Coordinates of C-alpha atoms in Angstrom, one line a residue:
X94 CA 80.0 -160.9 125.5
X95 CA 80.7 -162.2 122.1
X96 CA 84.4 -161.8 121.0
X97 CA 85.2 -161.4 117.3
X98 CA 87.6 -164.3 116.5
X99 CA 89.5 -162.3 113.9
X100 CA 90.0 -159.4 116.4
X101 CA 91.2 -162.0 119.0
X102 CA 93.5 -163.4 116.6
X103 CA 95.0 -160.0 115.6
X104 CA 95.4 -159.0 119.3
X105 CA 97.2 -162.3 120.0
X106 CA 99.5 -161.6 117.1
X107 CA 100.2 -158.1 118.2
X108 CA 101.0 -159.4 121.7
X109 CA 103.2 -162.0 120.2
X110 CA 105.1 -159.5 118.0
X111 CA 105.5 -157.2 121.0
X112 CA 106.9 -160.0 123.1
X113 CA 109.6 -160.6 120.3
X114 CA 110.4 -157.0 120.2
X115 CA 110.4 -156.4 123.8
X116 CA 111.1 -159.5 125.9
X117 CA 109.2 -159.7 129.2
X118 CA 111.1 -157.8 131.9
X119 CA 111.2 -158.8 135.3
X120 CA 110.6 -156.7 138.3
X121 CA 113.8 -155.8 140.1
X122 CA 113.7 -154.4 143.7
X123 CA 116.7 -152.9 145.3
X124 CA 116.2 -152.2 149.1
X125 CA 118.8 -149.8 150.7
X126 CA 118.5 -150.3 154.6
X127 CA 120.9 -151.0 157.3
X128 CA 118.2 -152.7 159.6
X129 CA 118.0 -156.4 159.2
X130 CA 114.5 -156.6 160.3
X131 CA 113.4 -154.4 157.5
X132 CA 115.2 -156.4 155.0
X133 CA 113.5 -159.6 156.1
X134 CA 110.2 -158.0 156.4
X135 CA 110.3 -156.8 152.7
X136 CA 111.9 -160.3 151.6
X137 CA 108.9 -162.0 153.1
X138 CA 106.4 -159.6 151.5
X139 CA 107.9 -160.3 148.1
X140 CA 108.6 -164.1 148.5
X141 CA 105.3 -165.1 146.9
X142 CA 105.6 -162.8 143.7
X143 CA 107.2 -165.0 141.0
X144 CA 108.1 -162.1 138.8
X145 CA 109.9 -160.1 141.4
X146 CA 113.7 -160.3 142.1
X147 CA 114.8 -158.8 145.5
X148 CA 118.0 -157.4 146.2
X149 CA 119.2 -155.5 149.2
X150 CA 122.2 -153.3 150.3
X151 CA 123.0 -152.5 153.8
X152 CA 125.8 -150.2 153.0
X153 CA 124.6 -147.0 151.5
X154 CA 128.0 -146.1 150.2
X155 CA 127.8 -149.5 147.9
X156 CA 124.3 -148.8 146.9
X157 CA 125.2 -146.8 143.7
X158 CA 127.6 -149.5 142.6
X159 CA 125.1 -152.2 143.3
X160 CA 122.3 -150.4 141.5
X161 CA 124.6 -150.0 138.3
X162 CA 125.1 -153.9 138.4
X163 CA 121.5 -155.2 138.9
X164 CA 119.6 -152.3 137.0
X165 CA 116.6 -152.2 139.4
X166 CA 113.2 -151.3 138.2
X167 CA 112.4 -149.7 141.7
X168 CA 114.6 -148.6 144.6
X169 CA 113.3 -148.5 148.2
X170 CA 115.7 -146.6 150.6
X171 CA 115.6 -145.8 154.2
X172 CA 115.7 -142.1 155.2
X173 CA 118.1 -142.5 158.2
X174 CA 121.2 -144.5 157.6
X175 CA 124.8 -144.4 159.0
X176 CA 127.4 -142.7 157.0
X177 CA 125.2 -141.2 154.3
X178 CA 122.1 -139.2 155.0
X179 CA 119.1 -140.5 153.2
X180 CA 118.2 -137.4 151.3
X181 CA 121.9 -137.1 150.1
X182 CA 121.6 -140.7 148.8
X183 CA 118.4 -139.6 146.8
X184 CA 120.5 -136.8 145.3
X185 CA 123.4 -139.3 144.5
X186 CA 120.8 -141.8 142.7
X187 CA 119.4 -138.9 140.7
X188 CA 122.9 -137.7 139.6
X189 CA 124.0 -141.2 138.6
X190 CA 123.1 -141.8 134.8
X191 CA 122.0 -145.5 135.4
X192 CA 119.5 -144.5 138.2
X193 CA 118.5 -141.1 137.0
X194 CA 115.1 -142.3 136.1
X195 CA 114.5 -145.3 138.2
X196 CA 111.5 -144.9 140.5
X197 CA 112.7 -144.3 144.2
X198 CA 110.5 -144.8 147.3
X199 CA 111.6 -143.3 150.5
X200 CA 111.0 -145.2 153.8
X201 CA 110.8 -143.5 157.0
X202 CA 109.7 -144.4 160.6
X203 CA 107.3 -141.2 160.8
X204 CA 105.3 -138.8 158.6
X205 CA 106.9 -135.6 158.3
X206 CA 105.6 -133.2 155.8
X207 CA 108.7 -131.0 155.4
X208 CA 110.9 -134.2 154.9
X209 CA 108.6 -135.6 152.3
X210 CA 108.6 -132.3 150.6
X211 CA 112.3 -132.3 150.3
X212 CA 112.5 -135.8 149.2
X213 CA 110.1 -135.2 146.5
X214 CA 112.0 -131.9 145.6
X215 CA 115.2 -133.9 145.3
X216 CA 113.6 -136.5 143.0
X217 CA 111.9 -139.3 145.0
X218 CA 108.9 -140.8 143.5
X219 CA 107.1 -142.0 146.6
X220 CA 107.1 -142.0 150.3
X221 CA 106.1 -144.9 152.7
X222 CA 106.1 -145.1 156.6
X223 CA 107.8 -148.2 158.2
X224 CA 106.4 -150.9 158.4
X225 CA 104.0 -150.6 155.6
X226 CA 101.3 -153.1 154.8
X227 CA 102.3 -156.0 152.5
X228 CA 99.6 -155.4 149.9
X229 CA 100.5 -151.6 149.9
X230 CA 104.1 -152.5 149.3
X231 CA 103.6 -154.8 146.6
X232 CA 101.1 -152.5 144.8
X233 CA 103.6 -149.6 145.0
X234 CA 106.4 -151.6 143.8
X235 CA 104.3 -153.0 140.8
X236 CA 102.9 -149.6 140.0
X237 CA 106.3 -147.8 139.9
X238 CA 108.1 -150.6 138.3
X239 CA 105.7 -151.0 135.4
X240 CA 105.7 -147.3 134.8
X241 CA 109.5 -147.5 134.6
X242 CA 109.4 -150.6 132.2
X243 CA 107.0 -148.9 130.0
X244 CA 109.3 -145.9 130.0
X245 CA 112.2 -148.2 129.0
X246 CA 110.1 -149.8 126.3
X247 CA 109.2 -146.3 124.8
X248 CA 112.8 -145.4 124.7
X249 CA 113.8 -148.7 123.1
X250 CA 111.1 -148.3 120.5
X251 CA 112.1 -144.8 119.8
X252 CA 115.7 -145.9 119.4
X253 CA 114.5 -148.7 117.1
X254 CA 112.4 -146.3 115.0
X255 CA 115.4 -143.6 114.9
X256 CA 117.7 -146.3 113.7
X257 CA 115.2 -147.7 111.1
X258 CA 114.7 -144.2 109.8
X259 CA 118.5 -143.7 109.6
X260 CA 118.9 -147.0 107.8
X261 CA 116.2 -146.1 105.3
X262 CA 117.6 -142.6 104.7
X263 CA 121.2 -144.4 104.1
X264 CA 119.4 -147.0 101.7
X265 CA 117.7 -144.1 99.9
X266 CA 121.0 -142.3 99.5
X267 CA 122.7 -145.6 98.3
X268 CA 119.8 -146.2 95.8
X269 CA 120.2 -142.6 94.4
X270 CA 123.9 -143.0 94.1
X271 CA 123.5 -146.3 92.3
X272 CA 120.9 -145.1 90.0
X273 CA 123.1 -142.1 89.0
X274 CA 126.1 -144.3 88.5
X275 CA 124.1 -146.6 86.3
X276 CA 122.7 -143.8 84.1
X277 CA 126.4 -142.3 83.9
X278 CA 127.8 -145.7 82.9
X279 CA 125.2 -146.1 80.1
X280 CA 126.5 -142.8 78.6
X281 CA 130.2 -144.1 78.7
X282 CA 131.6 -144.6 75.2
X283 CA 135.0 -145.8 76.5
X284 CA 136.7 -147.2 79.4
X285 CA 138.4 -144.1 80.6
X286 CA 134.9 -142.5 80.8
X287 CA 134.1 -145.0 83.4
X288 CA 136.8 -144.2 86.0
X289 CA 135.4 -140.9 87.0
X290 CA 131.9 -142.5 87.3
X291 CA 133.1 -145.3 89.5
X292 CA 135.2 -143.2 91.7
X293 CA 132.3 -140.7 92.4
X294 CA 129.9 -143.6 93.3
X295 CA 132.4 -144.9 95.9
X296 CA 133.0 -141.5 97.3
X297 CA 129.3 -141.0 97.8
X298 CA 128.9 -144.4 99.2
X299 CA 132.0 -144.7 101.3
X300 CA 132.7 -140.9 102.0
X301 CA 135.6 -141.4 104.5
X302 CA 137.4 -143.7 102.1
X303 CA 140.0 -143.2 99.4
X304 CA 140.6 -145.7 96.8
X305 CA 141.8 -146.8 93.3
X306 CA 140.8 -148.8 90.3
X307 CA 143.1 -151.4 88.8
X308 CA 142.2 -153.0 85.5
X309 CA 143.9 -156.2 83.9
X310 CA 145.6 -155.6 80.6
X311 CA 145.7 -158.3 78.0
X312 CA 148.8 -157.1 76.2
X313 CA 150.9 -157.1 79.3
X314 CA 149.2 -159.6 81.3
X315 CA 149.3 -157.4 84.3
X316 CA 147.0 -155.2 86.5
X317 CA 147.3 -151.6 85.9
X318 CA 146.2 -148.7 88.2
X319 CA 144.1 -146.5 85.9
X320 CA 142.6 -144.0 88.6
X321 CA 142.9 -143.0 92.3
X322 CA 140.8 -140.8 94.5
X323 CA 141.1 -139.2 97.9
X324 CA 144.7 -139.6 99.6
X325 CA 144.9 -143.3 98.4
X326 CA 148.5 -144.5 98.1
X327 CA 149.7 -147.4 96.1
X328 CA 153.0 -149.0 96.1
X329 CA 152.8 -150.3 92.6
X330 CA 151.2 -148.7 89.4
X331 CA 151.0 -152.0 87.8
X332 CA 151.4 -155.5 89.4
X333 CA 150.8 -159.2 89.0
X334 CA 147.4 -160.6 89.9
X335 CA 149.0 -162.7 92.7
X336 CA 150.0 -159.4 94.3
X337 CA 146.3 -159.0 95.4
X338 CA 145.0 -161.4 97.8
X339 CA 141.3 -160.7 96.6
X340 CA 142.1 -161.7 93.2
X341 CA 144.0 -164.8 94.3
X342 CA 141.0 -165.7 96.6
X343 CA 138.4 -164.6 94.4
X344 CA 136.7 -162.9 97.3
X345 CA 136.4 -159.6 99.0
X346 CA 139.6 -159.0 101.0
X347 CA 139.9 -156.8 104.1
X348 CA 143.3 -155.9 105.8
X349 CA 144.0 -154.0 109.0
X350 CA 147.0 -152.0 109.9
X351 CA 147.8 -154.2 112.7
X352 CA 148.3 -156.9 110.3
X353 CA 150.7 -155.4 107.6
X354 CA 151.9 -158.8 106.5
X355 CA 148.4 -159.6 105.5
X356 CA 147.8 -156.7 103.4
X357 CA 148.0 -156.6 99.6
X358 CA 151.4 -155.9 98.1
X359 CA 150.2 -153.4 95.5
X360 CA 148.8 -151.0 98.3
X361 CA 151.2 -148.7 100.2
X362 CA 151.9 -149.8 103.7
X363 CA 153.4 -146.4 104.7
X364 CA 150.0 -144.8 105.8
X365 CA 148.0 -145.7 108.7
X366 CA 144.5 -147.3 108.3
X367 CA 142.8 -150.4 107.0
X368 CA 142.1 -151.4 103.4
X369 CA 140.0 -153.8 101.4
X370 CA 139.9 -155.0 97.8
X371 CA 136.9 -156.1 95.8
X372 CA 137.4 -158.2 92.7
X373 CA 135.7 -156.9 89.4
X374 CA 134.6 -160.2 87.9
X375 CA 132.1 -161.6 85.5
X376 CA 131.7 -165.3 84.4
X377 CA 134.8 -166.2 86.3
X378 CA 137.1 -163.7 84.4
X379 CA 138.8 -161.1 86.6
X380 CA 138.5 -157.8 84.9
X381 CA 140.2 -155.8 87.6
X382 CA 140.1 -154.9 91.4
X383 CA 138.6 -151.8 93.4
X384 CA 140.7 -151.0 96.5
X385 CA 139.3 -148.9 99.4
X386 CA 141.4 -147.5 102.4
X387 CA 139.9 -145.8 105.6
X388 CA 141.4 -144.5 108.6
X389 CA 141.9 -147.3 111.4
X390 CA 139.5 -145.5 113.8
X391 CA 136.6 -146.1 111.4
X392 CA 136.9 -149.8 111.6
X393 CA 136.9 -150.5 107.8
X394 CA 135.5 -154.0 108.2
X395 CA 132.3 -153.0 110.1
X396 CA 132.0 -149.8 108.0
X397 CA 132.2 -151.9 104.8
X398 CA 129.9 -154.6 106.2
X399 CA 127.1 -152.0 106.7
X400 CA 127.3 -151.1 103.0
X401 CA 128.5 -154.5 101.6
X402 CA 125.6 -155.0 99.2
X403 CA 126.0 -151.5 97.7
X404 CA 129.8 -151.7 97.5
X405 CA 129.5 -155.0 95.6
X406 CA 126.7 -154.0 93.4
X407 CA 128.9 -151.1 92.2
X408 CA 131.8 -153.7 91.3
X409 CA 129.2 -156.1 89.6
X410 CA 127.8 -153.3 87.5
X411 CA 131.2 -152.0 86.6
X412 CA 132.1 -155.6 85.5
X413 CA 129.1 -155.7 83.2
X414 CA 129.8 -152.2 82.0
X415 CA 133.5 -153.1 81.0
X416 CA 132.5 -156.3 79.3
X417 CA 130.0 -154.4 77.3
X418 CA 132.4 -151.7 76.3
X419 CA 135.1 -154.3 75.4
X420 CA 132.8 -156.2 73.3
X421 CA 131.6 -153.0 71.6
X422 CA 135.3 -152.1 70.9
X423 CA 136.2 -155.5 69.6
X424 CA 133.3 -155.5 67.4
X425 CA 134.2 -152.1 65.9
X426 CA 137.8 -153.3 65.2
X427 CA 136.8 -156.7 63.8
X428 CA 134.6 -157.3 60.7
X429 CA 131.4 -158.8 62.1
X430 CA 129.7 -159.4 58.6
X431 CA 130.5 -162.2 56.2
X432 CA 131.5 -160.0 52.9
X433 CA 130.0 -162.6 50.6
X434 CA 126.6 -162.9 51.9
X435 CA 126.1 -160.0 54.2
X436 CA 125.1 -162.1 57.3
X437 CA 127.1 -162.1 60.4
X438 CA 130.4 -163.9 60.4
X439 CA 131.2 -167.0 62.7
X440 CA 133.1 -164.8 65.3
X441 CA 130.1 -162.8 65.7
X442 CA 127.8 -165.8 66.0
X443 CA 130.1 -167.3 68.8
X444 CA 129.8 -164.1 70.6
X445 CA 126.3 -163.6 70.1
X446 CA 125.4 -167.2 71.2
X447 CA 127.3 -166.9 74.5
X448 CA 125.6 -163.5 75.1
X449 CA 122.1 -164.9 74.4
X450 CA 122.9 -168.0 76.6
X451 CA 123.9 -165.8 79.5
X452 CA 120.6 -163.7 79.0
X453 CA 118.6 -167.0 78.8
X454 CA 120.2 -168.3 82.1
X455 CA 119.2 -165.0 83.9
X456 CA 115.7 -164.8 82.6
X457 CA 115.0 -168.6 82.7
X458 CA 114.3 -168.7 78.8
X459 CA 115.3 -170.6 75.8
X460 CA 117.8 -170.0 73.0
X461 CA 116.9 -171.8 69.7
X462 CA 119.6 -172.9 67.1
X463 CA 119.0 -173.9 63.4
X464 CA 122.2 -175.3 61.5
X465 CA 121.5 -175.5 57.9
X466 CA 123.4 -176.1 54.6
X467 CA 122.6 -176.4 51.0
X468 CA 122.0 -179.9 49.6
X469 CA 124.4 -181.1 47.1
X470 CA 126.2 -177.7 47.1
X471 CA 129.5 -179.3 45.7
X472 CA 127.5 -180.5 42.6
X473 CA 126.5 -177.0 41.8
X474 CA 130.1 -175.7 42.1
X475 CA 131.5 -178.5 40.0
X476 CA 128.6 -178.2 37.3
X477 CA 128.2 -174.6 37.0
X478 CA 131.4 -172.9 38.7
X479 CA 132.1 -171.1 41.9
X480 CA 130.5 -168.0 40.6
X481 CA 127.2 -169.6 40.6
X482 CA 128.0 -171.2 44.0
X483 CA 128.6 -167.6 45.5
X484 CA 125.2 -166.6 43.9
X485 CA 123.4 -169.3 45.6
X486 CA 124.8 -168.4 48.9
X487 CA 123.8 -164.8 48.7
X488 CA 120.2 -165.7 47.7
X489 CA 119.9 -168.2 50.5
X490 CA 121.1 -165.8 52.9
X491 CA 118.6 -163.2 51.6
X492 CA 115.8 -165.7 51.9
X493 CA 116.7 -166.8 55.3
X494 CA 116.9 -163.3 56.6
X495 CA 113.5 -162.4 55.0
X496 CA 111.7 -165.1 56.8
X497 CA 112.9 -164.3 60.4
X498 CA 112.4 -161.8 63.0
X499 CA 114.6 -158.6 63.3
X500 CA 116.0 -159.9 66.5
X501 CA 117.0 -163.3 65.2
X502 CA 120.7 -163.7 64.2
X503 CA 121.8 -165.3 60.8
X504 CA 125.4 -166.1 60.7
X505 CA 127.6 -168.0 57.9
X506 CA 129.2 -170.7 60.0
X507 CA 131.5 -171.8 57.2
X508 CA 131.3 -172.9 53.6
X509 CA 127.7 -173.5 52.7
X510 CA 126.6 -174.0 56.3
X511 CA 124.7 -171.3 58.2
X512 CA 123.6 -170.9 61.9
X513 CA 120.4 -169.2 62.9
X514 CA 120.2 -168.1 66.6
X515 CA 116.6 -167.4 67.8
X516 CA 116.2 -166.1 71.3
X517 CA 113.4 -167.0 73.6
X518 CA 111.6 -169.8 71.6
X519 CA 110.3 -173.3 72.6
X520 CA 111.5 -176.3 70.8
X521 CA 108.2 -177.0 69.1
X522 CA 107.9 -173.4 67.6
X523 CA 111.5 -173.6 66.6
X524 CA 111.0 -176.8 64.5
X525 CA 107.9 -175.0 62.9
X526 CA 110.0 -172.0 62.0
X527 CA 112.7 -174.5 60.5
X528 CA 110.2 -176.3 58.4
X529 CA 109.0 -173.0 57.0
X530 CA 112.4 -171.9 56.1
X531 CA 112.9 -175.3 54.4
X532 CA 109.7 -174.7 52.3
X533 CA 110.5 -171.1 51.6
X534 CA 113.9 -172.0 50.1
X535 CA 112.5 -174.9 48.1
X536 CA 109.8 -172.8 46.5
X537 CA 111.3 -169.3 46.4
X538 CA 115.0 -169.3 45.9
X539 CA 115.6 -169.5 42.2
X540 CA 118.7 -168.7 40.4
X541 CA 118.8 -167.9 36.6
X542 CA 121.9 -169.3 34.9
X543 CA 122.3 -169.2 31.1
X544 CA 118.6 -169.0 30.5
X545 CA 118.1 -171.9 33.0
X546 CA 116.3 -171.5 36.3
X547 CA 117.9 -173.5 39.1
X548 CA 116.3 -174.2 42.5
X549 CA 118.0 -175.4 45.8
X550 CA 117.0 -177.3 48.9
X551 CA 118.5 -177.2 52.2
X552 CA 118.7 -179.5 55.3
X553 CA 118.3 -178.2 58.7
X554 CA 119.3 -179.4 62.2
X555 CA 117.4 -178.0 65.2
X556 CA 118.6 -177.8 68.9
X557 CA 117.6 -175.7 71.8
X558 CA 119.5 -174.4 74.9
X559 CA 119.3 -175.6 77.7
X560 CA 117.3 -178.6 76.5
X561 CA 120.1 -180.0 74.2
X562 CA 123.1 -178.7 76.2
X563 CA 124.3 -176.7 79.2
X564 CA 126.7 -174.6 77.1
X565 CA 126.9 -173.0 73.5
X566 CA 129.4 -175.8 72.4
X567 CA 127.0 -178.5 73.5
X568 CA 123.9 -176.9 71.9
X569 CA 125.8 -176.5 68.5
X570 CA 127.0 -179.9 68.7
X571 CA 123.3 -181.2 69.1
X572 CA 122.2 -178.8 66.1
X573 CA 125.1 -180.4 63.9
X574 CA 124.0 -184.0 64.8
X575 CA 120.4 -183.2 63.9
X576 CA 121.6 -181.7 60.6
X577 CA 123.4 -184.9 59.9
X578 CA 120.4 -186.8 60.6
X579 CA 118.4 -184.6 58.2
X580 CA 121.0 -185.3 55.6
X581 CA 120.9 -189.0 56.2
X582 CA 117.1 -189.1 56.2
X583 CA 116.9 -187.9 52.5
X584 CA 117.8 -184.0 52.8
X585 CA 115.4 -181.2 52.1
X586 CA 113.9 -181.4 55.7
X587 CA 114.4 -180.2 59.2
X588 CA 115.2 -182.6 62.2
X589 CA 115.2 -181.7 65.9
X590 CA 118.0 -183.0 68.0
X591 CA 117.0 -185.8 70.5
X592 CA 116.8 -184.8 74.2
X593 CA 119.8 -186.2 75.8
X594 CA 119.4 -188.9 78.5
X595 CA 120.0 -187.8 82.1

């Protein structure tokens, strides 16, 4: 017969996987008999069977207790014993939870049809007359044991499948709750709008738990409880950050009712139960803390551990949402454009650069920087006046914006210096873009002054994150040094920063 090697390999793999899930079970025999001769006879019969463990009990009163301890795969019991009738013992075995389904073979000195019938009626699986043949004993033990082992494995497989299905159902519910929360947070236009969304998310994920949200206020330097849900009790409506162990330790912090001195000071100690705090953080900055409390009987640590990923995902998502909302609010309050040139101001440049660098770190991309200023700008101001200088700045800004993509960010850095932030661009392409800007300004920017046409040139320094620095400051410094080299080299040119030595 020719065996397909692929089929054989698949079969071996399946057997290996099955062995990992269901470790090989040994056959465990329990003999209940008061006769020493019978015990020794069965022991000798099984002595050569390497996968069979043999146990015996001479006292039928102790048989149930012993069976509970050794978990036999088959029970052999005598029909006639002192103190307890054999058929009564069969009834006891079948009434006992641990031995209810274990195969049971009744041993008797004679063949009696009505006794056999009663034994089978009470739940016996087999009947043998003493002293049986060795091969017959081994065959029956193996047959019944293997059937029982298969029964146990089927039950275990069913339990595993049921647990897996419940876990998948839980994950599906968690995913739905997280998706719903994400959509709701995107529609929030202010921080108070987010409180209901986060409370609802935790109520769905941790239904038995109550909770509260506390956020850090810059004006007071304290944490402020902004909302609660369920029967959550707090001892302080506002508190110092050091009153919360989760903030101090910068990690998830659980506490149990049996350790009240270890609980956070801002949570009420009056009610029974266990609590935990989850920091709301982004980029090392603590924005707030989410506190949950459950009844002690629910074993909060175990309960939260099962849903840890979802619980922390809500906190992380909330941290990003708060950061975005606060940035949006700050940009509304502050002027983000330079009033003279119409491009973004330095404050917006700094915020945008930090944001683009964080995005680049997440997506493993680059951020390009071009720092430029006008050659001999002071000479224009001194010769033609500051009004003409302002006109030059406006025309330069217009030209630079016209020659960049819509997603590129042009900012006035200060005086005649400008910064261009170009996301997701390689250094080679960035330098090409800078040279194009240099040429466009030289040939296209022309200013009329008293019937005289004036033209300007610019010098540009080019740098890229993370190639020229691991932070915004380092990248800006590299671009500034490259700009200095462009000026030193004769102006009206673009120079790329040199790669730092490692």
